[in-house]
Structure formats: structure tokens, C-alpha cells
PDB file of C-alpha atoms in Angstrom:
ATOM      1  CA  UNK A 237       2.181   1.954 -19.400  1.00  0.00           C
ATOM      2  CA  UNK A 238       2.089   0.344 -15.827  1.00  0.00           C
ATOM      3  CA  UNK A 239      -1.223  -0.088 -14.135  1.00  0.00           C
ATOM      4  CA  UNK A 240      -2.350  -0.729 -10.742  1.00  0.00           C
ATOM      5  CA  UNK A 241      -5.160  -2.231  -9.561  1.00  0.00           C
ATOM      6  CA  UNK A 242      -6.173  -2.297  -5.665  1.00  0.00           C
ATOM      7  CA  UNK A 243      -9.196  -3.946  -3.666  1.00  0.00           C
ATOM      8  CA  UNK A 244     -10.176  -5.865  -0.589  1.00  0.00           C
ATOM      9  CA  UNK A 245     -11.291  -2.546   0.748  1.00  0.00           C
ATOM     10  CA  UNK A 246     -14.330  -2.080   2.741  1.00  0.00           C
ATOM     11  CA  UNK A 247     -16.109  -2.212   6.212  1.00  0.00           C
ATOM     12  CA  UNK A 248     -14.594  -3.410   9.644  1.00  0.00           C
ATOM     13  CA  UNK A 249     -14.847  -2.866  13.019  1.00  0.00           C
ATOM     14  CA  UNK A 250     -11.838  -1.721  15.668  1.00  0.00           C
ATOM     15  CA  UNK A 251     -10.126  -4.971  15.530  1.00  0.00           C
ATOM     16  CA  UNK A 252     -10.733  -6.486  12.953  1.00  0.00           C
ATOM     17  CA  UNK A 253      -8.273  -7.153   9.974  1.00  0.00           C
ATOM     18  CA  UNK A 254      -8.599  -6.533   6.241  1.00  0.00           C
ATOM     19  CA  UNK A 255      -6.126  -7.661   3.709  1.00  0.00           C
ATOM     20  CA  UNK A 256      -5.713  -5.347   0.247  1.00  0.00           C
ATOM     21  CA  UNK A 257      -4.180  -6.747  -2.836  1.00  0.00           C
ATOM     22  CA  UNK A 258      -2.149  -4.367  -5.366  1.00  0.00           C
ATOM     23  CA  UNK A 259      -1.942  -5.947  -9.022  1.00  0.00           C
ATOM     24  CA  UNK A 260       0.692  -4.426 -11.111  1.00  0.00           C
ATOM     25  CA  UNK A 261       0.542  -5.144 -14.460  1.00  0.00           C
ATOM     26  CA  UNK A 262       2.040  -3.337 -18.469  1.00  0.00           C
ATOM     27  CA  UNK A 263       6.194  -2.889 -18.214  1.00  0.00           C
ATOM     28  CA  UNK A 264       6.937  -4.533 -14.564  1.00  0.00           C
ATOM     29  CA  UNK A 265       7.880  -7.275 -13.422  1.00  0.00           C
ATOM     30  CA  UNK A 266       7.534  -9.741 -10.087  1.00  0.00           C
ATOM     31  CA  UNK A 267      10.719  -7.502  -8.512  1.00  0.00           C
ATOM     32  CA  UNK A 268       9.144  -3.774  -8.648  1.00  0.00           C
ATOM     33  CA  UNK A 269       8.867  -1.421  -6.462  1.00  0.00           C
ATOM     34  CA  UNK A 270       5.421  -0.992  -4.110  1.00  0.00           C
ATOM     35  CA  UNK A 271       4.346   1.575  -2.161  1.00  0.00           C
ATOM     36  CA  UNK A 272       1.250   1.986  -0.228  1.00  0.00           C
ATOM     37  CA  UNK A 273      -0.313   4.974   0.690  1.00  0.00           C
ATOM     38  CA  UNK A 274      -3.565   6.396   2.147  1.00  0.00           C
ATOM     39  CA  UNK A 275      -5.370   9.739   2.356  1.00  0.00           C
ATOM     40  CA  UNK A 276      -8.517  10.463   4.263  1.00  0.00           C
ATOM     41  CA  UNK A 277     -10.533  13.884   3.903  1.00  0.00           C
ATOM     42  CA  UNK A 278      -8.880  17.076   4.701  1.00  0.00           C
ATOM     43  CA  UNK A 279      -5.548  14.801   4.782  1.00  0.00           C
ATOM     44  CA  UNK A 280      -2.529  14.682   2.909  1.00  0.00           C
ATOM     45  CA  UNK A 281      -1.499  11.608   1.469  1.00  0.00           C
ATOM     46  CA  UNK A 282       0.993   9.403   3.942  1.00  0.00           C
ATOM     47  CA  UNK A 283       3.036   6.337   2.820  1.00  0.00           C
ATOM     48  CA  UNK A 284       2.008   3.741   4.660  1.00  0.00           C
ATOM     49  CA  UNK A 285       4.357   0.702   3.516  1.00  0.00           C
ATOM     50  CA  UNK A 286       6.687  -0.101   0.894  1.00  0.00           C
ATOM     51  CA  UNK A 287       8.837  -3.343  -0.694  1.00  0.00           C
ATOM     52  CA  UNK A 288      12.047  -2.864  -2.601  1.00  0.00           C
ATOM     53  CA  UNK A 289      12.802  -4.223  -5.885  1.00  0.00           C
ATOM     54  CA  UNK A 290      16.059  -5.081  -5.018  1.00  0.00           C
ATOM     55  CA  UNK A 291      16.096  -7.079  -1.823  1.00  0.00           C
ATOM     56  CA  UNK A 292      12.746  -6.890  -1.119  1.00  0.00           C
ATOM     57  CA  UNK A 293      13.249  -4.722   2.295  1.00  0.00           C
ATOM     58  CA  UNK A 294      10.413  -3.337   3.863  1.00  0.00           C
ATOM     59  CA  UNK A 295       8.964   0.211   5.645  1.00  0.00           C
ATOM     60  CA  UNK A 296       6.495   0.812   7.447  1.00  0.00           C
ATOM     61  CA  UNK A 297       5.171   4.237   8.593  1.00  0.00           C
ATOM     62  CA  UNK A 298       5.091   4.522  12.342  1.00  0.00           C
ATOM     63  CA  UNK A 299       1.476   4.281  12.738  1.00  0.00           C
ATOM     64  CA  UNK A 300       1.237   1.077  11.385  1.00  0.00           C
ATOM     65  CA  UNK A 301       4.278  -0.891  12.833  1.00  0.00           C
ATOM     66  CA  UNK A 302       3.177  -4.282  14.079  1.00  0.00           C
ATOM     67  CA  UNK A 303       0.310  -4.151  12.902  1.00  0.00           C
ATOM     68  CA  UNK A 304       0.326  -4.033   9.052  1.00  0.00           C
ATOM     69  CA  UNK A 305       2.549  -6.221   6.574  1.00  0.00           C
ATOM     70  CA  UNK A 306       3.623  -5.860   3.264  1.00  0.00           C
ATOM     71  CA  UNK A 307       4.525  -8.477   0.944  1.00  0.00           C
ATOM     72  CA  UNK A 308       4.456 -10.183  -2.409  1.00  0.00           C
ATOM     73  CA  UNK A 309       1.661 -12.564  -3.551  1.00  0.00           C
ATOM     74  CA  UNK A 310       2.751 -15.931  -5.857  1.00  0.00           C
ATOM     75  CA  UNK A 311       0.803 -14.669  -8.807  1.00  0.00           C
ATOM     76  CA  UNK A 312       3.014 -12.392 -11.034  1.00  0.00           C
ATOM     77  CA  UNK A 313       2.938  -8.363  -9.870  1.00  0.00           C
ATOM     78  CA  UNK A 314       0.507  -8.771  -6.908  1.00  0.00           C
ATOM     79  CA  UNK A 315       1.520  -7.145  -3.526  1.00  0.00           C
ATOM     80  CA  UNK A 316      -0.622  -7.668  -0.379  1.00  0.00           C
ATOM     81  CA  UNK A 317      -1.128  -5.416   2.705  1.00  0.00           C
ATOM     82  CA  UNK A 318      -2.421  -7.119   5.483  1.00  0.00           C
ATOM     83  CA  UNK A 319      -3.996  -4.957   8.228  1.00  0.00           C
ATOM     84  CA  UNK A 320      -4.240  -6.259  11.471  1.00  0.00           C
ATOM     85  CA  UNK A 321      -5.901  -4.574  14.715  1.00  0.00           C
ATOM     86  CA  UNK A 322      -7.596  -1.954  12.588  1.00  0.00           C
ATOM     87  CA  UNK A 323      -8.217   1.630  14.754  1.00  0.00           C
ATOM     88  CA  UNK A 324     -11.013   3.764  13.254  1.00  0.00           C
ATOM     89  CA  UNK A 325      -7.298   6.370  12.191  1.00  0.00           C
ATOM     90  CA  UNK A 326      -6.837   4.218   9.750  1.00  0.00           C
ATOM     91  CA  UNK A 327     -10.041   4.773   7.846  1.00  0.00           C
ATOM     92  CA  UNK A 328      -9.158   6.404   4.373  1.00  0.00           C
ATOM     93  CA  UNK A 329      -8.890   5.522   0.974  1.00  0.00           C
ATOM     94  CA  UNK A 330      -5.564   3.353   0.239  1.00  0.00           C
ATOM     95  CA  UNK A 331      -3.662   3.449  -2.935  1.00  0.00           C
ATOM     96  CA  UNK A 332      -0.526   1.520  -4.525  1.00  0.00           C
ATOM     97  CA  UNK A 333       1.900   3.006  -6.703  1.00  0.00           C
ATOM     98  CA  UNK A 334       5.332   1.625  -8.190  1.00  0.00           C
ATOM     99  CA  UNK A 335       8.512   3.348  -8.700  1.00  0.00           C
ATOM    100  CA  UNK A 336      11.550   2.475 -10.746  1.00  0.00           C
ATOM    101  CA  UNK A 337      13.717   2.648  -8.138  1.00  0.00           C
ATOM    102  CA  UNK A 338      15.615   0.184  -6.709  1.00  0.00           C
ATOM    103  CA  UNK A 339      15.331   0.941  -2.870  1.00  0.00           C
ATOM    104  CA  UNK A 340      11.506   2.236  -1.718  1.00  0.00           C
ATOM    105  CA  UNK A 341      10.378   5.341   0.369  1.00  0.00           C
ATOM    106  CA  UNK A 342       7.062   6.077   1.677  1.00  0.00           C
ATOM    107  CA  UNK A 343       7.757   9.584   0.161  1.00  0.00           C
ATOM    108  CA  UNK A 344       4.915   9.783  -2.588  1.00  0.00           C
ATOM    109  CA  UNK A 345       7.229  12.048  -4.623  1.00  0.00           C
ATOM    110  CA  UNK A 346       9.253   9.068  -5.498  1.00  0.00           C
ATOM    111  CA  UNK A 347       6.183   7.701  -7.745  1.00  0.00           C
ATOM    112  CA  UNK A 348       5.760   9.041 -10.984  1.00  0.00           C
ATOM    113  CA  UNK A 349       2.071  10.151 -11.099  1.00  0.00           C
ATOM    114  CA  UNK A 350       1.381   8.144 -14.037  1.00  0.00           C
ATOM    115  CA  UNK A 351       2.398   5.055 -11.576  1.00  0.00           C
ATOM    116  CA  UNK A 352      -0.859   4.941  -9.251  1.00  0.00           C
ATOM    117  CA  UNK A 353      -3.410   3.143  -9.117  1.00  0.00           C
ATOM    118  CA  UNK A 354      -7.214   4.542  -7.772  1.00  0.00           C
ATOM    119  CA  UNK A 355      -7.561   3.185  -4.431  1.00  0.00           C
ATOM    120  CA  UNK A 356      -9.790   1.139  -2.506  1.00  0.00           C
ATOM    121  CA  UNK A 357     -11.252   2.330   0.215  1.00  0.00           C
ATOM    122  CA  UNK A 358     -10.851   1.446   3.984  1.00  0.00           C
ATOM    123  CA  UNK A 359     -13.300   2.207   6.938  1.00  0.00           C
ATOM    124  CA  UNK A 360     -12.782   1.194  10.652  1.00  0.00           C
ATOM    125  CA  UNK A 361     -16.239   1.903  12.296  1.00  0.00           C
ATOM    126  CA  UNK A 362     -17.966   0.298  14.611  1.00  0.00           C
TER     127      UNK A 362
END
């Protein structure tokens, strides 16, 4: 069974920058595909970012464009998310999931529930 591992959550002011790592590990492989997503309270869950397995093509929701970036680390089934000029909207617990698809989506439907991992959690407060 896949697992997913996140961190590099925590504190930071408007501004500032935080960078989470994703760490895939069980049956996948350096090509999967990642999806990032966030909820806050009283929130649904929004994709945020995802990488293809395929050709390792990119999304990005519309909040974050320009600002955050999504790509793979060296070591074997790590993803990063770099977060760049943090607003406090972006505070909210931010979660990874992989899907055996070849193309991604930011629609959390395309994850099999079984395919998440339990978030790390981001707040943008001065």
C-alpha cells in the first residue's frame, strides 16, 4: 500500500516562503502522480498543484500561480512545494496524495482515498 508522508509545515509571516516535502513510498515509483491539496476550517478541500507521471507537466490552482512550484526532489518518491509570497489565504492544512493516472488534476476525486497522506499544516500570520 502507498504512503505519503508530508512536512515543512509551520509558522510564517505575509511574505515569507515555506517549502513542504511529500515522500511517497510502498508500490510507486520516481514517475507518479502528485497532487497537492489544502483545506482550512469550514473549507472544502482545493487542489492546489499537481505533477504528471508521464511528462511531468504541471497545474497550479489559480490562487497560487507565480507564486508556488511543484516539483520532484533527487531522492526517490519525494515531491516539493515551494511557497513563495505567502498571504495569510493560504493558511490551512496541506496534504499530498498520488493517483495512478498518467496525466494529474487538482480534482481530489481523482485520488483514491487510500492514496493520502495526513497533512502538515500551514499558517500565514503575522
Amino acid at each position: 500500500q502507498v504512503q505519503l508522508v508530508e512536512s515543512g509545515g509551520g509558522l510564517v509571516q505575509p511574505g515569507g516562503s515555506l517549502r513542504l516535502s511529500c515522500v511517497a513510498s510502498g508500490p510507486t515509483s520516481d514517475t507518479s502522480t502528485i497532487g497537492w491539496f489544502r483545506q482550512s476550517p469550514g473549507k472544502e478541500r482545493e487542489g492546489v498543484s499537481c505533477i504528471a507521471g508521464y511528462d511531468e507537466s504541471t497545474r497550479y490552482a489559480d490562487a497560487v500561480k507565480g507564486r508556488f512550484t511543484i516539483s520532484r526532489g533527487h531522492t526517490r518518491g519525494t515531491v516539493w512545494l515551494q511557497m513563495n509570497n505567502l498571504k495569510r489565504e493560504d493558511t490551512a492544512t496541506y496534504y499530498c496524495a498520488t493517483a495512478p493516472t498518467l496525466g494529474c488534476d487538482l480534482g481530489a476525486h481523482y485520488y483514491p482515498s487510500s492514496n493520502w497522506g495526513k497533512g502538515t499544516l500551514v499558517t500565514v500570520s503575522s
